[in-house]
Coordinates of C-alpha atoms in Angstrom, one line a residue:
M1 CA 0.0 0.0 -0.1
T2 CA 1.2 3.5 -1.0
S3 CA 0.4 6.3 1.0
K4 CA 0.4 9.8 0.0
A5 CA 1.5 12.8 1.7
T6 CA -1.5 15.3 2.4
P7 CA -0.9 18.5 0.5
A8 CA -0.3 21.7 2.7
A9 CA -3.6 23.7 3.4
S10 CA -3.4 27.1 1.3
P11 CA -3.0 30.1 3.7
A12 CA -6.6 31.5 4.6
P13 CA -7.6 34.6 2.3
V14 CA -7.9 37.9 3.8
A15 CA -11.8 38.3 4.0
D16 CA -11.8 41.7 5.6
V17 CA -8.6 43.8 4.5
S18 CA -10.2 46.9 6.1
A19 CA -10.1 45.3 9.5
V20 CA -6.4 44.3 9.2
I21 CA -5.3 47.7 8.2
E22 CA -7.2 49.4 10.9
E23 CA -5.8 46.8 13.6
T24 CA -2.3 47.5 11.8
A25 CA -2.6 51.4 12.0
R26 CA -4.0 50.9 15.7
L27 CA -1.0 48.9 16.8
L28 CA 1.4 51.3 15.1
A29 CA 0.3 54.4 16.5
A30 CA 0.2 52.7 20.0
N31 CA 3.3 50.9 20.0
Y32 CA 6.2 52.3 17.4
V33 CA 9.0 53.8 19.2
F34 CA 8.8 57.1 17.1
P35 CA 5.2 58.3 18.1
E36 CA 5.2 61.1 15.4
V37 CA 6.3 58.7 12.5
A38 CA 3.7 56.1 13.7
D39 CA 0.7 58.8 13.5
R40 CA 2.0 59.5 9.7
L41 CA 2.2 56.1 8.9
A42 CA -1.0 55.0 10.4
A43 CA -2.8 57.8 8.2
L44 CA -0.8 56.8 5.2
L45 CA -2.0 52.9 5.6
R46 CA -5.4 54.4 5.8
G47 CA -5.1 56.9 2.9
R48 CA -3.7 54.0 0.8
L49 CA -6.6 52.0 1.8
E50 CA -9.1 54.1 0.7
E51 CA -7.4 54.5 -2.6
G52 CA -7.6 50.7 -3.0
A53 CA -3.8 49.9 -2.9
Y54 CA -4.6 46.9 -0.6
D55 CA -7.3 45.4 -2.9
T56 CA -6.1 41.8 -2.5
A57 CA -7.3 38.8 -0.8
D58 CA -4.0 37.0 -1.0
P59 CA -2.4 37.5 2.6
A60 CA 1.4 37.3 1.2
E61 CA 0.6 40.1 -1.5
L62 CA -1.0 42.1 1.1
G63 CA 1.8 41.9 3.5
A64 CA 4.1 43.0 0.7
R65 CA 2.2 45.8 -0.2
V66 CA 1.7 47.3 3.4
T67 CA 5.5 46.5 4.5
A68 CA 6.6 48.7 1.5
D69 CA 4.2 51.7 2.7
L70 CA 5.4 51.1 6.4
Q71 CA 9.1 51.1 5.3
S72 CA 8.6 54.2 3.1
E73 CA 9.4 57.0 5.2
N74 CA 12.6 55.6 7.3
G75 CA 13.4 52.4 5.8
D76 CA 13.2 50.7 9.1
L77 CA 13.5 47.1 8.2
H78 CA 11.8 45.9 11.7
L79 CA 8.6 47.4 10.7
R80 CA 6.8 45.0 8.4
L81 CA 3.4 43.2 8.0
K82 CA 5.0 39.6 7.9
F83 CA 3.4 36.8 6.1
H84 CA 3.9 33.4 7.9
A85 CA 2.7 30.5 5.7
E86 CA 1.9 28.5 9.0
R87 CA -1.1 29.6 10.9
L88 CA -0.5 31.9 13.8
L89 CA -2.2 32.2 17.4
E90 CA -5.9 32.9 17.2
D91 CA -5.6 35.1 20.2
G92 CA -4.6 38.1 18.5
D93 CA -1.4 38.8 21.0
Q94 CA 2.1 37.6 20.5
V95 CA 2.9 35.5 17.4
D96 CA 3.1 31.6 17.4
L97 CA 6.4 30.2 18.6
T98 CA 6.1 27.0 17.1
S99 CA 8.3 27.6 14.2
L100 CA 10.9 29.8 16.3
R101 CA 11.2 26.4 18.3
R102 CA 11.9 24.4 15.2
E103 CA 14.6 26.5 14.3
F104 CA 16.0 26.4 17.7
A105 CA 16.1 22.7 17.8
A106 CA 17.4 22.4 14.3
S107 CA 20.4 24.6 14.7
L108 CA 21.3 23.1 18.2
G109 CA 20.3 26.0 20.2
G110 CA 21.4 28.5 17.9
V111 CA 24.9 26.9 18.0
P112 CA 25.4 25.2 14.7
R113 CA 29.0 25.0 14.5
V114 CA 32.1 24.8 16.9
E115 CA 35.3 23.9 15.0
L116 CA 39.1 23.7 16.0
L117 CA 41.1 25.3 13.1
R118 CA 44.9 25.6 12.5
G119 CA 47.1 27.6 14.8
G120 CA 44.9 27.3 17.9
V121 CA 41.9 29.6 16.4
T122 CA 38.6 28.0 17.1
L123 CA 35.6 28.9 15.0
L124 CA 32.0 29.5 16.6
E125 CA 28.8 30.2 14.6
L126 CA 25.8 31.5 16.1
A127 CA 22.9 31.2 13.7
P128 CA 20.0 31.7 12.9
M129 CA 19.5 34.1 15.6
L130 CA 20.4 34.7 19.3
F131 CA 17.5 32.9 20.9
R132 CA 16.1 34.0 24.1
L133 CA 18.2 33.5 26.9
A134 CA 15.7 31.0 28.7
W135 CA 16.4 28.7 25.9
A136 CA 19.9 29.4 24.6
A137 CA 21.6 29.7 27.9
E138 CA 22.3 26.0 28.1
P139 CA 23.8 25.2 24.6
L140 CA 25.6 28.8 24.4
S141 CA 27.2 28.0 27.8
A142 CA 28.4 24.7 26.6
A143 CA 30.1 26.2 23.3
L144 CA 31.4 29.1 25.1
T145 CA 33.0 27.0 27.8
L146 CA 34.6 24.8 25.3
V147 CA 36.2 27.5 23.1
A148 CA 37.2 29.4 26.5
R149 CA 40.5 27.4 25.6
A150 CA 41.2 28.4 22.4
D151 CA 44.3 30.8 21.6
T152 CA 42.0 32.9 19.3
L153 CA 38.1 33.0 18.5
I154 CA 36.4 33.5 15.6
L155 CA 32.8 34.6 16.1
D156 CA 30.8 33.5 12.9
L157 CA 27.7 36.1 12.6
R158 CA 27.3 35.7 9.1
D159 CA 23.9 34.2 9.2
T160 CA 22.9 35.7 12.5
V161 CA 19.7 37.5 11.6
G162 CA 18.3 38.2 15.1
G163 CA 18.4 38.0 18.7
D164 CA 17.7 38.9 22.4
P165 CA 19.5 41.7 24.2
D166 CA 19.8 39.4 27.2
T167 CA 21.4 36.6 25.2
V168 CA 23.6 39.3 23.4
A169 CA 25.1 40.2 27.1
F170 CA 25.3 36.6 28.0
V171 CA 27.8 36.1 24.9
C172 CA 29.8 39.5 25.8
S173 CA 30.1 38.2 29.2
H174 CA 32.2 35.4 28.3
L175 CA 34.3 37.5 26.0
L176 CA 35.3 40.5 28.8
D177 CA 37.0 40.5 32.0
E178 CA 35.5 43.6 33.9
R179 CA 31.8 44.3 34.3
T180 CA 30.9 46.4 31.4
H181 CA 28.1 48.7 30.0
L182 CA 27.2 47.2 26.9
N183 CA 23.9 49.1 25.5
T184 CA 20.9 50.9 26.4
Q185 CA 17.2 50.3 25.4
Y186 CA 14.8 52.9 25.1
W187 CA 11.4 51.8 25.5
R188 CA 8.5 53.8 24.3
A189 CA 6.2 51.8 26.9
G190 CA 6.7 53.5 30.2
D191 CA 9.1 56.2 28.5
R192 CA 11.9 54.5 30.2
Y193 CA 15.6 53.5 29.8
E194 CA 17.0 50.1 30.4
Q195 CA 20.5 49.4 30.7
Y196 CA 22.3 46.0 29.6
W197 CA 25.7 45.1 31.3
T198 CA 27.8 42.0 31.2
L199 CA 27.2 39.5 33.7
P200 CA 29.5 39.4 36.8
H201 CA 29.5 35.6 36.9
V202 CA 28.8 33.0 34.2
P203 CA 28.0 29.6 34.2
G204 CA 30.9 28.2 32.4
A205 CA 34.7 29.1 31.6
R206 CA 35.4 32.4 30.2
F207 CA 37.5 33.3 27.0
G208 CA 38.3 36.2 28.6
G209 CA 39.1 39.8 27.6
A210 CA 42.6 39.3 26.4
K211 CA 42.9 36.9 23.9
P212 CA 42.1 38.0 20.0
V213 CA 38.6 37.8 18.7
Y214 CA 37.4 38.2 15.2
V215 CA 33.8 38.6 14.3
L216 CA 32.4 37.7 10.6
T217 CA 29.5 39.6 9.1
S218 CA 27.6 39.5 6.1
G219 CA 24.8 41.6 4.2
R220 CA 22.7 39.2 6.2
T221 CA 23.8 39.9 9.7
F222 CA 20.8 41.7 11.5
S223 CA 19.5 42.9 14.5
G224 CA 20.6 40.9 17.6
G225 CA 23.5 39.8 15.6
E226 CA 24.6 43.6 14.9
E227 CA 24.3 44.5 18.3
L228 CA 26.8 41.7 19.3
T229 CA 29.0 43.0 16.4
Y230 CA 28.3 46.7 17.3
N231 CA 28.9 46.2 20.9
L232 CA 32.2 44.4 20.5
Q233 CA 33.8 46.5 18.1
Q234 CA 32.9 49.9 19.8
L235 CA 34.4 48.3 22.9
G236 CA 37.5 47.7 20.8
R237 CA 37.3 44.1 21.6
A238 CA 37.0 42.6 18.2
V239 CA 38.2 43.1 14.9
V240 CA 34.9 42.5 12.4
V241 CA 35.9 41.2 9.1
G242 CA 33.3 40.7 6.3
E243 CA 30.5 42.9 4.8
T244 CA 28.6 45.7 6.0
T245 CA 25.6 44.4 7.9
R246 CA 21.8 45.3 6.9
G247 CA 21.3 47.9 9.7
G248 CA 18.2 47.1 12.0
A249 CA 18.6 48.4 15.6
H250 CA 15.2 48.6 16.8
P251 CA 14.0 45.5 19.0
R252 CA 10.2 44.8 17.9
D253 CA 7.1 43.1 19.3
G254 CA 4.9 41.0 16.8
W255 CA 0.7 40.7 16.8
A256 CA -1.1 38.7 14.8
V257 CA -3.7 40.8 12.8
H258 CA -4.9 37.7 10.3
P259 CA -4.1 34.2 10.9
H260 CA -1.4 34.4 8.7
L261 CA -0.1 38.1 8.8
E262 CA 1.9 39.5 11.7
A263 CA 2.2 43.2 12.5
S264 CA 5.9 43.5 13.4
I265 CA 6.6 46.9 15.0
P266 CA 9.6 48.5 16.7
V267 CA 9.0 49.2 20.2
G268 CA 12.5 50.6 21.4
R269 CA 15.8 51.8 20.2
A270 CA 19.4 51.0 21.0
I271 CA 21.8 53.5 22.5
N272 CA 25.3 52.8 22.7
P273 CA 27.2 54.2 25.6
I274 CA 30.3 54.7 23.6
S275 CA 29.0 55.8 20.2
G276 CA 26.0 57.6 21.8
T277 CA 24.0 56.2 18.8
N278 CA 23.4 52.9 16.8
W279 CA 23.5 51.1 13.7
E280 CA 20.2 51.7 12.3
G281 CA 19.8 52.3 8.6
T282 CA 23.7 52.3 8.2
G283 CA 24.8 48.8 9.5
V284 CA 27.9 47.6 10.9
H285 CA 30.8 48.4 8.9
P286 CA 33.5 45.7 9.1
D287 CA 37.2 47.0 10.0
V288 CA 38.4 44.5 7.2
S289 CA 36.1 44.6 4.2
C290 CA 36.0 41.2 2.6
P291 CA 33.2 39.4 0.8
A292 CA 31.2 37.1 2.9
D293 CA 32.0 34.1 1.8
R294 CA 35.8 34.5 2.0
A295 CA 35.8 36.2 5.7
L296 CA 36.5 33.2 7.4
D297 CA 39.7 32.5 5.3
H298 CA 40.5 36.1 5.6
A299 CA 40.1 36.2 9.4
L300 CA 42.0 32.7 9.9
H301 CA 44.8 34.3 8.0
L302 CA 44.9 37.3 10.0
A303 CA 44.8 35.4 13.1
N304 CA 47.9 33.5 12.4
G305 CA 49.6 36.4 11.2
E306 CA 49.6 35.4 7.2
P307 CA 49.1 37.7 4.5
A308 CA 45.4 38.4 4.0
P309 CA 44.1 36.6 0.7
C310 CA 41.3 39.4 0.5
A311 CA 43.8 42.5 0.6

């Protein structure tokens, strides 16, 4: 007997486009970190709705059209009406974590690769993101304890496309000796500032603050991956090798406005204590520019005092 796979159900069409746009505009006005921009964008969405710009029942197409308008004023890449092929939670609050948990498991907790290279250099890849610390502390601690014995560390963030500020601080805590102020987040809710510091203690061994660290970046490196890169670069703790990153410095929350559409809205902004600013819109510029696919080889040559192949 031959079994047949059940075809995946098609995403539910958008039966009430007006309701989706109105809820997105409401969430935007209530939560976006820049209130004046939020009001203008909410008005833009409502105006575009009246013009018929969103006349489609296809959730993927609607998400793409609305996202283009949301990013039209300041290019905020975290500001999106994001399409999900899998159905989101029904309660209209935070989006479903099922796919995120699947990514976490598939990437071994966000640590897909640890490798000893030549010359006492160790490679640690963190991808696809720096997952929330409640999940990631165990695999990260194991990996960071293992690489603590290396002479030189290459931290591969070329495919790190997001992350949690607490997890960024956890990683930095293994690469610095002194208690260090890493970043400050401004949150619109409560009009408050929150500082992020390295931890006074870590559960395993520290690589420490004296041995060389290289960070690999690409044009894909984004958000939490960029914060980790920027923190280490501003502190003079690492040499960044690769490409300029995407440029997203605004932490976001997400709300389901349709079974397959998430309103992704930045609710805060990063403020580095050294630069007084962040990498929003500009990306993190490497110290040593090199195509992403050659960055590892380049960093390995630098670490071993050899002529750089990308020079």
